Coordinates of C-alpha atoms and ligand atoms in Angstrom, one line a residue:
M235 CA 0.4 -19.6 8.9
G236 CA 1.3 -21.4 12.2
Q237 CA 2.8 -18.2 13.9
E238 CA 1.6 -17.3 17.1
L239 CA -0.1 -14.0 18.3
I240 CA 0.5 -12.5 21.6
D241 CA -2.9 -11.4 23.5
Q242 CA -2.6 -7.8 25.2
T243 CA -5.3 -6.2 26.9
V244 CA -5.3 -2.4 25.5
N245 CA -7.9 0.4 26.1
G246 CA -10.4 -2.0 27.6
I247 CA -10.3 -4.9 24.8
K248 CA -8.2 -8.1 24.1
M249 CA -5.7 -7.5 21.5
K250 CA -4.0 -9.7 19.1
V251 CA -0.4 -8.9 17.6
L252 CA 2.1 -10.9 16.0
V253 CA 5.9 -10.0 17.0
E254 CA 8.6 -11.6 15.3
G255 CA 12.4 -11.1 15.2
S256 CA 14.6 -8.6 16.8
G257 CA 15.8 -5.2 15.9
P258 CA 14.4 -1.5 15.4
P259 CA 10.1 -1.7 15.7
L260 CA 8.6 -1.9 12.4
L261 CA 4.7 -1.8 13.1
L262 CA 2.6 -3.0 10.1
V263 CA -0.8 -1.7 10.0
H264 CA -3.5 -3.6 7.5
G265 CA -6.2 -2.4 5.7
F266 CA -9.8 -2.7 5.6
P267 CA -11.5 -5.2 6.3
L268 CA -8.4 -7.2 6.7
N269 CA -6.3 -8.5 9.3
H270 CA -2.7 -8.9 9.9
R271 CA -2.5 -11.7 7.5
M272 CA -2.4 -9.1 4.5
W273 CA 1.4 -8.7 5.7
Q274 CA 2.7 -12.1 5.6
S275 CA 5.3 -11.5 2.8
Q276 CA 6.7 -8.3 4.8
I277 CA 6.7 -10.2 8.1
E278 CA 8.9 -13.0 6.8
Y279 CA 11.4 -10.6 4.8
F280 CA 11.8 -8.0 7.6
K281 CA 11.8 -10.2 10.6
N282 CA 15.6 -11.0 10.2
E283 CA 16.4 -7.5 10.7
F284 CA 13.8 -5.5 12.6
T285 CA 11.0 -6.0 15.2
V286 CA 8.0 -6.7 13.2
L287 CA 4.7 -6.0 15.0
A288 CA 1.4 -6.7 13.1
P289 CA -1.5 -6.3 15.1
D290 CA -5.2 -7.3 14.4
L291 CA -6.7 -3.8 14.7
R292 CA -10.0 -3.4 17.2
G293 CA -13.0 -5.4 15.3
F294 CA -10.7 -7.5 12.9
G295 CA -9.1 -10.6 12.9
A296 CA -8.7 -12.0 16.3
T297 CA -8.8 -9.1 18.2
E298 CA -11.7 -8.2 20.0
I299 CA -15.0 -6.3 18.6
T300 CA -16.5 -3.1 19.9
R301 CA -19.7 -1.7 18.5
G302 CA -20.8 1.7 17.2
T303 CA -18.1 3.6 15.8
V304 CA -14.5 3.2 16.0
T305 CA -12.5 6.5 15.1
M306 CA -9.1 6.7 13.3
K307 CA -7.8 7.8 16.6
Q308 CA -9.3 5.2 18.6
H309 CA -7.0 2.8 16.2
A310 CA -4.0 5.1 17.1
E311 CA -4.6 5.3 20.7
D312 CA -4.9 1.4 20.9
L313 CA -1.6 1.1 18.6
H314 CA -0.2 3.3 21.1
M315 CA -0.8 1.7 24.0
L316 CA 0.1 -1.8 22.6
L317 CA 3.5 -0.4 22.0
N318 CA 3.6 0.6 25.7
E319 CA 2.5 -2.5 27.1
L320 CA 4.9 -4.5 24.9
N321 CA 7.7 -2.3 26.3
V322 CA 8.5 -1.0 22.8
E323 CA 10.5 2.2 23.8
E324 CA 12.1 3.3 20.5
P325 CA 10.3 5.3 18.2
V326 CA 8.7 2.9 15.3
I327 CA 8.7 2.9 11.7
F328 CA 4.8 2.9 10.9
C329 CA 3.7 1.1 8.0
G330 CA 0.0 1.6 7.2
L331 CA -1.8 0.4 3.8
S332 CA -4.9 2.3 3.1
M333 CA -6.9 2.6 6.4
G334 CA -4.0 1.7 8.1
G335 CA -2.6 5.3 6.5
Y336 CA -5.7 7.1 7.8
I337 CA -4.6 6.0 11.3
A338 CA -0.8 6.8 10.8
W339 CA -1.9 10.5 10.4
E340 CA -3.8 10.4 13.9
F341 CA -0.5 8.6 15.2
W342 CA 1.6 11.3 14.1
K343 CA -0.7 14.2 15.7
H344 CA -0.9 12.3 18.8
F345 CA 1.9 10.7 19.4
P346 CA 5.3 12.3 17.6
D347 CA 7.7 11.1 20.0
S348 CA 6.5 7.6 19.3
L349 CA 7.3 7.8 15.4
R350 CA 10.5 7.3 13.7
A351 CA 9.3 7.4 9.9
L352 CA 6.3 6.3 8.0
I353 CA 5.4 4.3 5.2
L354 CA 2.4 5.2 3.4
C355 CA 1.0 2.4 1.3
D356 CA -2.2 2.9 -0.9
T357 CA -3.6 5.7 1.2
R358 CA -5.0 9.2 0.8
D359 CA -4.5 12.2 3.3
G360 CA -8.1 13.8 2.7
S361 CA -11.4 13.0 4.1
D362 CA -14.5 11.6 2.3
T363 CA -17.2 13.2 -0.3
E364 CA -20.6 12.9 0.5
A365 CA -20.7 10.3 -2.0
G366 CA -18.0 8.4 -0.3
I367 CA -19.7 8.4 2.9
N368 CA -23.2 7.1 1.2
N369 CA -20.9 4.2 -0.2
R370 CA -19.7 3.6 3.4
L371 CA -23.4 4.1 4.5
K372 CA -24.6 1.5 2.1
M373 CA -21.7 -1.2 2.8
I374 CA -22.6 -1.0 6.7
D375 CA -26.2 -2.0 5.6
L376 CA -25.5 -4.7 3.5
V377 CA -22.8 -6.0 5.9
M378 CA -25.4 -5.5 9.0
K379 CA -28.1 -7.6 6.9
H380 CA -26.7 -10.2 5.3
G381 CA -22.8 -10.5 6.4
P382 CA -19.3 -10.1 4.8
E383 CA -19.9 -12.4 2.5
S384 CA -22.3 -10.4 0.6
I385 CA -19.0 -7.6 -0.2
S386 CA -16.2 -10.2 0.0
S387 CA -16.2 -11.4 -3.9
S388 CA -17.4 -7.7 -5.1
M389 CA -14.7 -5.8 -3.3
I390 CA -11.5 -7.8 -5.5
P391 CA -11.9 -5.7 -8.6
N392 CA -11.3 -2.5 -6.9
L393 CA -8.5 -4.5 -4.4
I394 CA -6.3 -6.0 -6.7
S395 CA -5.5 -5.4 -10.5
E396 CA -6.9 -7.7 -13.2
S397 CA -3.4 -9.4 -13.9
S398 CA -3.0 -9.8 -10.2
H399 CA -6.4 -11.2 -10.4
Q400 CA -5.7 -13.4 -13.5
N401 CA -2.2 -14.7 -12.7
Y402 CA -2.1 -15.1 -8.9
P403 CA -5.8 -16.5 -8.4
D404 CA -4.4 -17.1 -4.5
I405 CA -4.5 -13.7 -3.8
A406 CA -8.2 -12.5 -4.5
K407 CA -8.8 -16.1 -2.2
N408 CA -7.0 -14.9 0.6
L409 CA -8.5 -11.2 0.7
I410 CA -12.2 -13.2 0.3
Q411 CA -11.2 -15.2 3.6
M412 CA -9.8 -12.6 5.5
I413 CA -13.0 -10.4 4.7
E414 CA -15.5 -13.1 5.2
S415 CA -13.9 -14.2 8.7
T416 CA -14.2 -10.2 9.7
D417 CA -17.2 -9.8 12.3
R418 CA -20.1 -7.6 10.5
E419 CA -19.9 -5.1 13.8
G420 CA -16.1 -4.6 13.5
I421 CA -16.6 -4.0 9.9
A422 CA -19.4 -1.5 10.8
A423 CA -17.6 0.1 13.2
S424 CA -14.5 1.0 11.4
Q425 CA -16.6 1.6 8.3
R426 CA -18.3 4.2 10.6
G427 CA -15.1 5.7 11.8
M428 CA -13.8 6.0 8.2
A429 CA -16.5 8.2 6.9
E430 CA -15.9 10.6 9.8
R431 CA -12.3 10.8 9.7
N432 CA -10.3 14.1 9.6
D433 CA -8.7 15.8 6.7
F434 CA -4.9 15.9 6.7
S435 CA -4.4 17.8 3.8
E436 CA -3.2 21.0 5.5
E437 CA -1.4 19.1 7.9
L438 CA 1.2 17.2 5.2
R439 CA 3.9 20.2 5.4
G440 CA 4.2 19.7 9.0
I441 CA 5.5 16.0 8.8
Q442 CA 9.1 16.2 9.3
I443 CA 10.1 12.5 9.5
P444 CA 11.5 10.5 6.6
T445 CA 8.3 8.9 4.7
L446 CA 8.0 6.5 1.8
C447 CA 4.8 6.8 -0.1
I448 CA 4.2 4.0 -2.2
V449 CA 1.1 2.9 -4.6
G450 CA 0.4 0.4 -7.3
S451 CA 0.0 1.8 -10.6
E452 CA -3.6 0.1 -11.0
D453 CA -4.8 1.4 -8.0
Q454 CA -8.7 2.3 -8.2
L455 CA -9.4 3.3 -4.7
T456 CA -6.3 5.6 -3.9
P457 CA -5.0 6.3 -7.3
P458 CA -1.2 7.3 -8.1
D459 CA -2.0 11.0 -8.7
V460 CA -3.7 11.3 -5.4
M461 CA -0.2 9.6 -3.9
K462 CA 1.7 11.7 -5.7
T463 CA 0.6 15.1 -5.0
M464 CA 0.2 13.9 -1.4
S465 CA 4.2 12.8 -0.9
S466 CA 5.1 15.8 -2.9
Q467 CA 3.7 18.3 0.2
I468 CA 5.7 15.9 2.9
P469 CA 9.2 17.7 3.0
N470 CA 11.3 14.6 3.7
S471 CA 9.3 11.9 1.5
K472 CA 9.8 9.8 -1.4
Y473 CA 7.4 8.8 -4.1
T474 CA 7.2 5.3 -5.3
Q475 CA 4.7 3.4 -8.1
I476 CA 4.9 0.0 -8.5
S477 CA 3.7 -1.4 -11.8
G478 CA 0.6 -3.5 -12.8
V479 CA -0.6 -3.9 -9.1
G480 CA -3.6 -2.2 -7.6
H481 CA -4.7 -1.4 -4.4
M482 CA -3.0 -4.2 -2.6
A483 CA 0.4 -3.7 -3.7
P484 CA 2.4 -5.4 -0.9
M485 CA 0.2 -8.6 -1.6
E486 CA 0.4 -8.5 -5.3
A487 CA 4.2 -7.4 -5.9
P488 CA 5.6 -8.5 -2.3
A489 CA 9.2 -9.1 -4.1
E490 CA 9.1 -5.1 -5.5
V491 CA 7.2 -3.7 -2.4
N492 CA 9.8 -5.3 -0.1
Q493 CA 12.9 -4.0 -1.9
E494 CA 11.4 -0.5 -2.1
F495 CA 10.4 -0.6 1.7
H496 CA 14.0 -2.0 2.3
H497 CA 16.1 0.9 0.6
F498 CA 13.9 3.1 2.5
L499 CA 14.7 1.8 5.9
V500 CA 18.5 1.5 5.2
S501 CA 18.2 5.2 4.4
C502 CA 16.2 5.8 7.6
R503 CA 18.6 3.8 10.0
M504 CA 21.8 5.9 8.0
N505 CA 19.8 9.3 8.9
Ligands
LIG684 C1 -8.6 0.2 2.7 O1 -8.1 -0.4 2.0 O2 -8.5 0.2 4.0 C2 -9.8 0.8 2.4 O3 -9.8 0.7 0.7 C3 -9.9 1.9 3.2 C4 -11.5 2.9 2.9 O4 -12.5 2.0 2.5 O5 -11.2 4.1 2.6

C-alpha cells in the first residue's frame, strides 16, 4: 500500500507503526491474527482530520515477536509506551477491534489519563469459557505444528459474512494474506494471552468517557446481543449495528463504518 511504517523501540521490542495525518490522535488497534492493514479504509478516511496511529502489535505484522504468552495488559503497555515515544501528549481516541477491544479494557484500566474516547468494534467484555480456552489451545497446537496456513481459510466464515465473501472476494484474500504472513510464535503468544484475559463485565459502569460500540449484524464471534448488552452497561455509550456484515465490519462495510465513526468523533470533539 506504499505507506511507510515508523520503527520505534518499545518495552524492549522494535514496534512498527503507521502514522498519518494531523489533528487529535486516533489509535487503531487491530484484531487477531492480523495487522494494521485491516484499517486501510479508516486510515485513508480519517487522516484528513486526525493523527491516525495504526501499529502492528507485538508478534504481528512487521513488529518483533516475543515467545510464550503476550497478555492483553502487555499489549496495552506497549501501546502506552509507543504513544510516549512518539510524543503523543493528548489523550487518544482508542479504536479496537475484537482483540483490540480486549486491549482497550486494559488501556482504560491502567492509563485512563491517556484516553479520551473509546470505539469498540466487534468485541466482548467477558473472558473465555472453558470450551473457548480449549479451542484456543487446539489452534495453538495446529499453528505451531503446521503454520498459519493451517488456520487461514477455515477462519474466513467466522470473520466475514456470507454476502461479503460472495460479493467482495478481495476481503477474504486480504485476510488470508495477513493471517499467513503472521509468525506462528506471535499467533500462539497472543492466543495464550487471550485465553487468560480478565473479565471486564463488572467494570463497565465505571467507564465515563464517550464510547461507541459497533458490530456487524452477522458477527458470529462477538454477536450483536453481546455487544448490545455490553453497551447498555457503559454509561456514556452509543450502540450501532451494521447490517449484512460480520466480525470484520470495518473492512466489509468501510463507508458505513467510517460514517458511524465520523458522527461519533464529531460529537466527541464538541464535548
Ligand atoms: C479477533 O478478531 O481479534 C479474535 O476473534 C479475538 C478472539 O479470538 O477472541
